[in-house]
Coordinates of C-alpha atoms and ligand atoms in Angstrom, one line a residue:
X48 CA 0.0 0.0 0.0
X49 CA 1.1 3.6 -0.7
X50 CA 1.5 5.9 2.1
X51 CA -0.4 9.4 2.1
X52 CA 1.4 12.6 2.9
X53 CA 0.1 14.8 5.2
X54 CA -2.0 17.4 3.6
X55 CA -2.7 21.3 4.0
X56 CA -4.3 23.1 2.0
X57 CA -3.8 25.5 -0.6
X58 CA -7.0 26.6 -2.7
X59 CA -6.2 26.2 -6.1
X60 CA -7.6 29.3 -7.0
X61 CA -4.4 30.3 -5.0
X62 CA -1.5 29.2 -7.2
X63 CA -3.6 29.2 -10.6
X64 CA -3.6 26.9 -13.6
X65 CA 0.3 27.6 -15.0
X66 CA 1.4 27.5 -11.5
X67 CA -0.2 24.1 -11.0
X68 CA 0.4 22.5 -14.2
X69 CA 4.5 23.1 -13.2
X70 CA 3.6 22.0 -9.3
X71 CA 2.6 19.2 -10.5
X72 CA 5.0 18.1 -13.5
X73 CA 8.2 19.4 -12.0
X74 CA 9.6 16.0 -11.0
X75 CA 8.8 13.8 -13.4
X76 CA 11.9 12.3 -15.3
X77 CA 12.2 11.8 -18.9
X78 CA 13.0 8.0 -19.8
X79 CA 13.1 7.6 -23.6
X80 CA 15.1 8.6 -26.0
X81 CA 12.3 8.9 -28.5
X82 CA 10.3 12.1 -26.5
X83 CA 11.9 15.1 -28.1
X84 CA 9.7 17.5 -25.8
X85 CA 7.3 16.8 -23.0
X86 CA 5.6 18.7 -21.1
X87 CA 5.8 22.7 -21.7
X88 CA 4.9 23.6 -24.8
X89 CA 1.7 23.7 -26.9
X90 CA 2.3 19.9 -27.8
X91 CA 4.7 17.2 -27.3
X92 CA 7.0 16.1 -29.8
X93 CA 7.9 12.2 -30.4
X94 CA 10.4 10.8 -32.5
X95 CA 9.7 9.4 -35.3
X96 CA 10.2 5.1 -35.4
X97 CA 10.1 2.3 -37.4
X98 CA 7.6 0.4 -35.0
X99 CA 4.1 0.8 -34.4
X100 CA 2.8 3.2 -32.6
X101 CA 0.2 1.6 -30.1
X102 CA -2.6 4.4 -28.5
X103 CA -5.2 3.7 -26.2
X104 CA -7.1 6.3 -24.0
X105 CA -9.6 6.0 -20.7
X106 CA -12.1 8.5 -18.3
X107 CA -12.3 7.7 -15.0
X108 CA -15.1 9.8 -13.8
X109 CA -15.8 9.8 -9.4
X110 CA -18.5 8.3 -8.7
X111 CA -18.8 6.1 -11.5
X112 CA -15.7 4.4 -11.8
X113 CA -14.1 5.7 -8.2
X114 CA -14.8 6.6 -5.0
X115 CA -12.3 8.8 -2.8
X116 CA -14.4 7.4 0.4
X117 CA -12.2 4.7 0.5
X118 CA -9.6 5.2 -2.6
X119 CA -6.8 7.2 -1.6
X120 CA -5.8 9.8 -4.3
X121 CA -2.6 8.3 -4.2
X122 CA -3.6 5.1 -5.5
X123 CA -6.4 6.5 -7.9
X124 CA -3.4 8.3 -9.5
X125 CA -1.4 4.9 -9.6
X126 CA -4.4 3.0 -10.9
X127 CA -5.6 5.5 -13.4
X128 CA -1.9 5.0 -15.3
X129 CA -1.8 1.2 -14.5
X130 CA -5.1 0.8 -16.6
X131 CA -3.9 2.2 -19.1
X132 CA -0.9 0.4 -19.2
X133 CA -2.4 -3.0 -19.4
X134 CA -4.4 -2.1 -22.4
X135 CA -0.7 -1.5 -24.3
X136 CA 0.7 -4.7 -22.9
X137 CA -2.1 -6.5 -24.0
X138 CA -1.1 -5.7 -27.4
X139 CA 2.0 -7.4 -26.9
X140 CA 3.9 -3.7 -27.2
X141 CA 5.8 -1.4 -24.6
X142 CA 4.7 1.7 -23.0
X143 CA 6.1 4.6 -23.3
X144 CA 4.7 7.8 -23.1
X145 CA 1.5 9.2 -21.3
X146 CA -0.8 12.2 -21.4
X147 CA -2.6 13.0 -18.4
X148 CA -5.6 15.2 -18.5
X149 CA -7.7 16.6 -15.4
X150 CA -10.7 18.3 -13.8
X151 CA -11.2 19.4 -10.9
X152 CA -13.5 21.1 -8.7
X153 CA -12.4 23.6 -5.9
X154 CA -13.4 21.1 -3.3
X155 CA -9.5 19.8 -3.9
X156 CA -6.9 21.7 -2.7
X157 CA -3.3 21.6 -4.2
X158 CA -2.0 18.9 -2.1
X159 CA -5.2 17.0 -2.6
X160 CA -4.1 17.1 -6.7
X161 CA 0.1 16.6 -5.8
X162 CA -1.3 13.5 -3.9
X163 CA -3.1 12.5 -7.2
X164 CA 0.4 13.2 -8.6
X165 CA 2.3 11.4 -6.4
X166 CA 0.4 8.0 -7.4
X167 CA 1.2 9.1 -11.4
X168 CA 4.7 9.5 -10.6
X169 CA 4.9 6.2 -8.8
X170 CA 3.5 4.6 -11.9
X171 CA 5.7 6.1 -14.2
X172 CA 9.0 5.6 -11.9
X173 CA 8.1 1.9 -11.9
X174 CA 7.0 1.0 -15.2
X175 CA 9.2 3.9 -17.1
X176 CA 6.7 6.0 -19.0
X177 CA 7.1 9.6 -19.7
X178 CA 4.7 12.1 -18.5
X179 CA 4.6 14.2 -21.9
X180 CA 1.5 16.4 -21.6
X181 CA -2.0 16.7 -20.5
X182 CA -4.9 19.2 -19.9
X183 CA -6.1 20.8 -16.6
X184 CA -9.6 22.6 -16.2
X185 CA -11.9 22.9 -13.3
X186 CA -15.0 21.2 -12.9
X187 CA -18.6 22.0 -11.1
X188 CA -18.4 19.1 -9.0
X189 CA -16.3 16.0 -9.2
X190 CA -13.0 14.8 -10.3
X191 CA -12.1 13.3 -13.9
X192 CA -9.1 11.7 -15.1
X193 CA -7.9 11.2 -18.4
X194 CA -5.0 8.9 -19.3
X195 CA -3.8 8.2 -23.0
X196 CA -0.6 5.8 -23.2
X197 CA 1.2 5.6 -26.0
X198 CA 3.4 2.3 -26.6
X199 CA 5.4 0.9 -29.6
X200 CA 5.7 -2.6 -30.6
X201 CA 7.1 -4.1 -34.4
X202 CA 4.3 -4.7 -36.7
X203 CA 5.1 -8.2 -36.5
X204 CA 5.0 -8.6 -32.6
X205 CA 1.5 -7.2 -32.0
X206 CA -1.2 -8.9 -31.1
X207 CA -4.5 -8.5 -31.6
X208 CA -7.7 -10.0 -30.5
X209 CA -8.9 -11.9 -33.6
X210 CA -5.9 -14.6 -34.0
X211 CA -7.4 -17.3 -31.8
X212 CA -7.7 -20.9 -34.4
X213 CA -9.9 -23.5 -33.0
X214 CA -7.6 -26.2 -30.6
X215 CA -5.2 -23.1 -29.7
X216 CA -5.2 -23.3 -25.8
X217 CA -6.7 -20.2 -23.4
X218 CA -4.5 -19.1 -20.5
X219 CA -4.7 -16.7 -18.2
X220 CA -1.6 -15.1 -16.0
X221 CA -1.8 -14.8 -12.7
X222 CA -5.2 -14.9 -10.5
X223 CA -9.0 -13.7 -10.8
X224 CA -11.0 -12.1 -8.3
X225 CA -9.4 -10.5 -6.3
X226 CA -9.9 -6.7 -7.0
X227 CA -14.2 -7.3 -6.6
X228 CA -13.3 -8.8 -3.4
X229 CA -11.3 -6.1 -1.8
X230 CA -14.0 -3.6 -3.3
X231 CA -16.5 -5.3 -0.8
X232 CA -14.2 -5.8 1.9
X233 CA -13.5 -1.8 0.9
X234 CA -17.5 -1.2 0.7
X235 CA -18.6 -3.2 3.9
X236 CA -15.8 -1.3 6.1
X237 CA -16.9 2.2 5.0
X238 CA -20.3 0.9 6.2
X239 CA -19.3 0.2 9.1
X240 CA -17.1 3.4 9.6
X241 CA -20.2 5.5 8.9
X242 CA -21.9 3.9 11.7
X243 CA -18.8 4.1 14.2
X244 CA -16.2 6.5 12.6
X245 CA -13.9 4.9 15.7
X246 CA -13.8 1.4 14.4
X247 CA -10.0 0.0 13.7
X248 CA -10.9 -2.9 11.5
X249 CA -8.4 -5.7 10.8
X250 CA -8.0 -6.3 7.5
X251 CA -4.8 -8.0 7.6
X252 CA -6.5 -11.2 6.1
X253 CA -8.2 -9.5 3.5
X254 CA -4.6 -7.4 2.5
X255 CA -3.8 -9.5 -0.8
X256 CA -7.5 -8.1 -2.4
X257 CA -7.3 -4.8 -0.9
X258 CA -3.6 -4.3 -2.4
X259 CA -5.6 -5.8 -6.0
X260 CA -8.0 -3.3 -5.5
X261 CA -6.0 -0.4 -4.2
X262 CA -2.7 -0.9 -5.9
X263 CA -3.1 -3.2 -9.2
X264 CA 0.0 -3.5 -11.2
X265 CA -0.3 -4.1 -15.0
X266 CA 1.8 -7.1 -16.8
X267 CA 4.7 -5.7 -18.3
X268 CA 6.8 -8.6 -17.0
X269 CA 4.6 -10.9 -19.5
X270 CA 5.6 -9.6 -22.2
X271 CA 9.3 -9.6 -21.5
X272 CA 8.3 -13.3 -20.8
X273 CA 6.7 -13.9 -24.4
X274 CA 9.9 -12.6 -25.4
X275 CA 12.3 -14.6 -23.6
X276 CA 10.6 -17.6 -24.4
X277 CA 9.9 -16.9 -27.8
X278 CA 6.1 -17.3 -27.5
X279 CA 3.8 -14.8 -30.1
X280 CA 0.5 -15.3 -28.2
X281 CA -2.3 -15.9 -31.1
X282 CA -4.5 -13.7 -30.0
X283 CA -4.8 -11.4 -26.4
X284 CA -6.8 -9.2 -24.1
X285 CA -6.7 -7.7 -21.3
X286 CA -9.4 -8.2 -17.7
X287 CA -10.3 -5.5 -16.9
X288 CA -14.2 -6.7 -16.8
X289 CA -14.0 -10.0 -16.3
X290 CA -12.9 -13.6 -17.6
X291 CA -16.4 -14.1 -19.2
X292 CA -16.9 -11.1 -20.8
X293 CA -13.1 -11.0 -22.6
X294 CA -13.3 -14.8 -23.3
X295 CA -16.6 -13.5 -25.7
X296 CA -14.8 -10.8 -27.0
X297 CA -11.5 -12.9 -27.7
X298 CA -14.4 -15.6 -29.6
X299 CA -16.5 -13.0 -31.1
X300 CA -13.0 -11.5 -33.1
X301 CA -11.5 -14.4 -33.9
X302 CA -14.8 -15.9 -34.8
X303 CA -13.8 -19.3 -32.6
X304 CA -15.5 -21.1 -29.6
X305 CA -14.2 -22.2 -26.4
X306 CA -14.5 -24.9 -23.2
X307 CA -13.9 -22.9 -20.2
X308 CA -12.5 -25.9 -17.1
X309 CA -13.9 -24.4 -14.1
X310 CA -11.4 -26.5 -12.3
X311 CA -8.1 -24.4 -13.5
X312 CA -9.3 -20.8 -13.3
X313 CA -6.5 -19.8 -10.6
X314 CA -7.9 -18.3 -7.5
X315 CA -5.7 -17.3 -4.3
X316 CA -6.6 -18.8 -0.9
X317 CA -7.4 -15.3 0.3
X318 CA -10.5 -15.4 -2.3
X319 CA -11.7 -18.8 -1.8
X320 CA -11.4 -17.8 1.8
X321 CA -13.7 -14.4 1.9
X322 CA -15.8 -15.8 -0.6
X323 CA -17.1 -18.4 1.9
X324 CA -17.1 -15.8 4.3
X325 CA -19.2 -14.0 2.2
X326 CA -21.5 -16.4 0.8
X327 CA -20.2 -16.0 -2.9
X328 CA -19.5 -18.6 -5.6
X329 CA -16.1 -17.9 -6.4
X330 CA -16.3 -18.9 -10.2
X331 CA -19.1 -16.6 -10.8
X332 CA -16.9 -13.7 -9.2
X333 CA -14.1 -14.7 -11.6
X334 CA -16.5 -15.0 -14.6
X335 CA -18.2 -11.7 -13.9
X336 CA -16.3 -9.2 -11.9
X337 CA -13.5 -6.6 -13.2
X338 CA -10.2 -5.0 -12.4
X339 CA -8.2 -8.1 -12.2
X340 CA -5.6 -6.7 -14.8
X341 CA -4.5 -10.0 -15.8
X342 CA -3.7 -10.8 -19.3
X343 CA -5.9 -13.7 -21.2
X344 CA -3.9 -15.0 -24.5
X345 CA -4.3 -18.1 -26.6
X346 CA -1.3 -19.8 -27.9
X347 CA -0.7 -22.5 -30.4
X348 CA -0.3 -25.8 -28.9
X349 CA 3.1 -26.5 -30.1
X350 CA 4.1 -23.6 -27.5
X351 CA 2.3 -25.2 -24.5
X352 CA 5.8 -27.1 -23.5
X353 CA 7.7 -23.2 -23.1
X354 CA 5.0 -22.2 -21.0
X355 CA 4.3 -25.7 -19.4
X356 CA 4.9 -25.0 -15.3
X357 CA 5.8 -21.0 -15.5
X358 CA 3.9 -19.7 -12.2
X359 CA 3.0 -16.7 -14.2
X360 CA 0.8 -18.8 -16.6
X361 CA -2.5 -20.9 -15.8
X362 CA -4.4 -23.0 -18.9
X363 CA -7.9 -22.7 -18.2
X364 CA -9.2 -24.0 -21.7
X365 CA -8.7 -24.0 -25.4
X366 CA -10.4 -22.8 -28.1
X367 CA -13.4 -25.0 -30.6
X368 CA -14.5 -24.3 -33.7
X369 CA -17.2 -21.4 -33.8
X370 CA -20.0 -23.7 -34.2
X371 CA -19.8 -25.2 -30.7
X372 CA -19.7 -21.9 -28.8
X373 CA -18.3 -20.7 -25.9
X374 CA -19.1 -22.7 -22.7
X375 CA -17.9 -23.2 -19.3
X376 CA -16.5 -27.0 -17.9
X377 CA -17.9 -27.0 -14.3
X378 CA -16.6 -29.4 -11.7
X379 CA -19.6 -31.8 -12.2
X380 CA -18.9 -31.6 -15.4
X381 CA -21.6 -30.0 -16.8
X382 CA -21.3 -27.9 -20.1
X383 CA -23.0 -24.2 -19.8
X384 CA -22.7 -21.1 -22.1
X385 CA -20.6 -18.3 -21.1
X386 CA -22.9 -15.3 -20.7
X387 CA -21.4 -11.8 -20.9
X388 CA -22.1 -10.7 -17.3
X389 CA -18.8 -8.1 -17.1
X390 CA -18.9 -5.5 -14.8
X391 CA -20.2 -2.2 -17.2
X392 CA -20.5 0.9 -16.2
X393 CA -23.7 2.0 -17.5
Ligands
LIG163 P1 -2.6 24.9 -23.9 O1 -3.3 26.0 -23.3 O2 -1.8 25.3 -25.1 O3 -3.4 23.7 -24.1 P2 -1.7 24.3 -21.3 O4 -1.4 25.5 -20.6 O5 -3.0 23.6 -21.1 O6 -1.4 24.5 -22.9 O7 -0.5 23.2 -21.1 C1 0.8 23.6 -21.0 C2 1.7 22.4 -21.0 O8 1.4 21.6 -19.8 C3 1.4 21.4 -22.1 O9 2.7 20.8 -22.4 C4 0.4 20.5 -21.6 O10 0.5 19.2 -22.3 C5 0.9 20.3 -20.2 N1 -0.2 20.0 -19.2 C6 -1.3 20.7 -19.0 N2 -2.1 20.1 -18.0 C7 -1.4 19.0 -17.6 C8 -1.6 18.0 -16.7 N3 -2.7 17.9 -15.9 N4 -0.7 17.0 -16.5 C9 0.4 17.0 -17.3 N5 0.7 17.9 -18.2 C10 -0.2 18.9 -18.4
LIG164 MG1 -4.4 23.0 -22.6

């Protein structure tokens, strides 16, 4: 978990918009060769390359897809980059270079906004992205994010959605669920503090879905994995809204089918665990819920023996011909159809 610094406050109105756009960017290092010019002038300037360029762009609005009751601005700085992040890696590319835009409402002071800051840097620092440019305006009420990441891969490395052949096999990297079940943990505890604001819960047993939720980290180690081992995943996505929903879109683009084995999806104790204690079916959370960050990839069988026993990588399933559809294994072995039941946010 991230720690918070102490906060005064300065209004924004205070130190105005130049003034916080350089408060805010001043510490944030350059790390590629290929960003001519960051942050500072009216646009940024990138070198030009012989790969591809890979975009991708997301709006996190509060309220909808956060809530600062019980996500630190810290961490909804680090996540905010993070999800972006995984949506380059899941095209088999790097990341490189992000834009961060923001609005705000003068309910946040300055070090309300360094503290989002603080949480971007981190991300960047760790996963070596350059912060390159942005937008800042106010807002009438609540805080929006938005983060565009800009990766590069070769044109022959990428991977897209719609390679998947029928018989390639369906794996997933590490483990599902986790990131729903620290939201409730999250949820059920902010209950309870509004009842009794001097309640010190435990939540040491709960701390590997709370760090999911709070802190998620994005793959980049997979794909410096792929390469090591020489394995060009057929076709990949990323979960961000759950294994059923991205299994369907991974079938739908590469116009295959798929048997789901309820007995492989990887789960960590700590989830089979609070899903007793909560009364949940843990495959259903896996199927349906979001934020896990993992990657899902198929691969041709002749590669299963370089990934055979990583710990990174789990089989769940492989991939059928279109006409037989997409359906879950369970334990009983009973054969049902995969439903789209992600998380959405409408
Ligand atoms: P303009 O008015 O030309 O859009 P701005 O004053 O908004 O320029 O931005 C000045 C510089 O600061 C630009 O490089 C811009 O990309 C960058 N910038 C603005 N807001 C942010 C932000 N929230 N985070 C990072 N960089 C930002
Ligand atoms: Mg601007």
């Amino acid at each position: 978990m991230l720690e918070n610094n102490d906060k005064s406050s300065t209004p924004l109105e205070k130190i105005g918009e130049f003034g916080l756009i350089k408060q805010l960017t001043k510490d944030f290092k350059i790390f590629h060769k290929n960003t001519i010019k960051g942050v500072g002038d009216d646009a940024a300037v990138l070198d030009k390359t012989n790969k591809n360029t890979v975009i991708t762009t997301d709006l996190l609005i509060e309220g909808i897809h956060f809530d600062l009751g019980y996500m630190p601005l810290k961490h909804l700085g680090y996540k905010a980059v993070i999800v972006n992040l995984s949506d380059v890696y899941a095209m088999n590319a790097t990341a490189k270079q992000i834009t961060v835009s923001i609005a705000v409402s003068n309910r946040f002071p300055l070090e309300a906004i360094e503290e989002l800051y603080s949480g971007i840097k981190l991300a960047c620092d760790t996963y070596q992205i350059d912060l390159i440019g942005g937008d800042t305006t106010s807002s009438t009420k609540g805080l929006l994010i938005s983060i565009t990441a800009i990766g590069q891969a070769n044109k022959e490395d990428i991977v897209y959605r719609s390679g998947a052949k029928a018989n390639d096999l369906l794996v997933v990297t590490g483990d599902l669920a986790a990131a729903y079940l620290g939201l409730q943990v999250l949820e059920r505890e902010k209950q309870v503090f509004q009842v009794n604001p001097n309640s010190q819960p435990d939540l040491t047993k709960y701390n590997y879905l709370i760090e999911r939720q709070l802190k998620p980290e994005a793959r980049k180690d997979v794909i410096r994995i792929f390469k090591n081992l020489k394995v060009k995943p057929t076709s990949m996505i990323d979960i961000s809204d759950g294994l059923s929903s991205e299994i369907l879109h991974l079938c739908e683009e590469s116009q295959v089918g798929c048997n789901l084995f309820e007995e492989k999806i990887p789960l960590d104790p700590q989830v089979i665990a609070t899903c007793e204690e909560l009364n949940l079916e843990s495959t259903t959370i896996a199927l349906s819920s979001g934020e896990d960050y993992e990657l899902l990839f198929t691969i041709d069988q002749k590669d299963f023996d370089k990934i055979k026993g990583n710990p990174n990588f789990t089989v769940i399933g492989h991939m059928t011909d279109k006409n037989e559809g997409a359906h879950l294994i369970t334990r009983a072995n009973q054969k049902i159809a995969i439903i789209a039941q992600g998380w959405r946010s409408f």
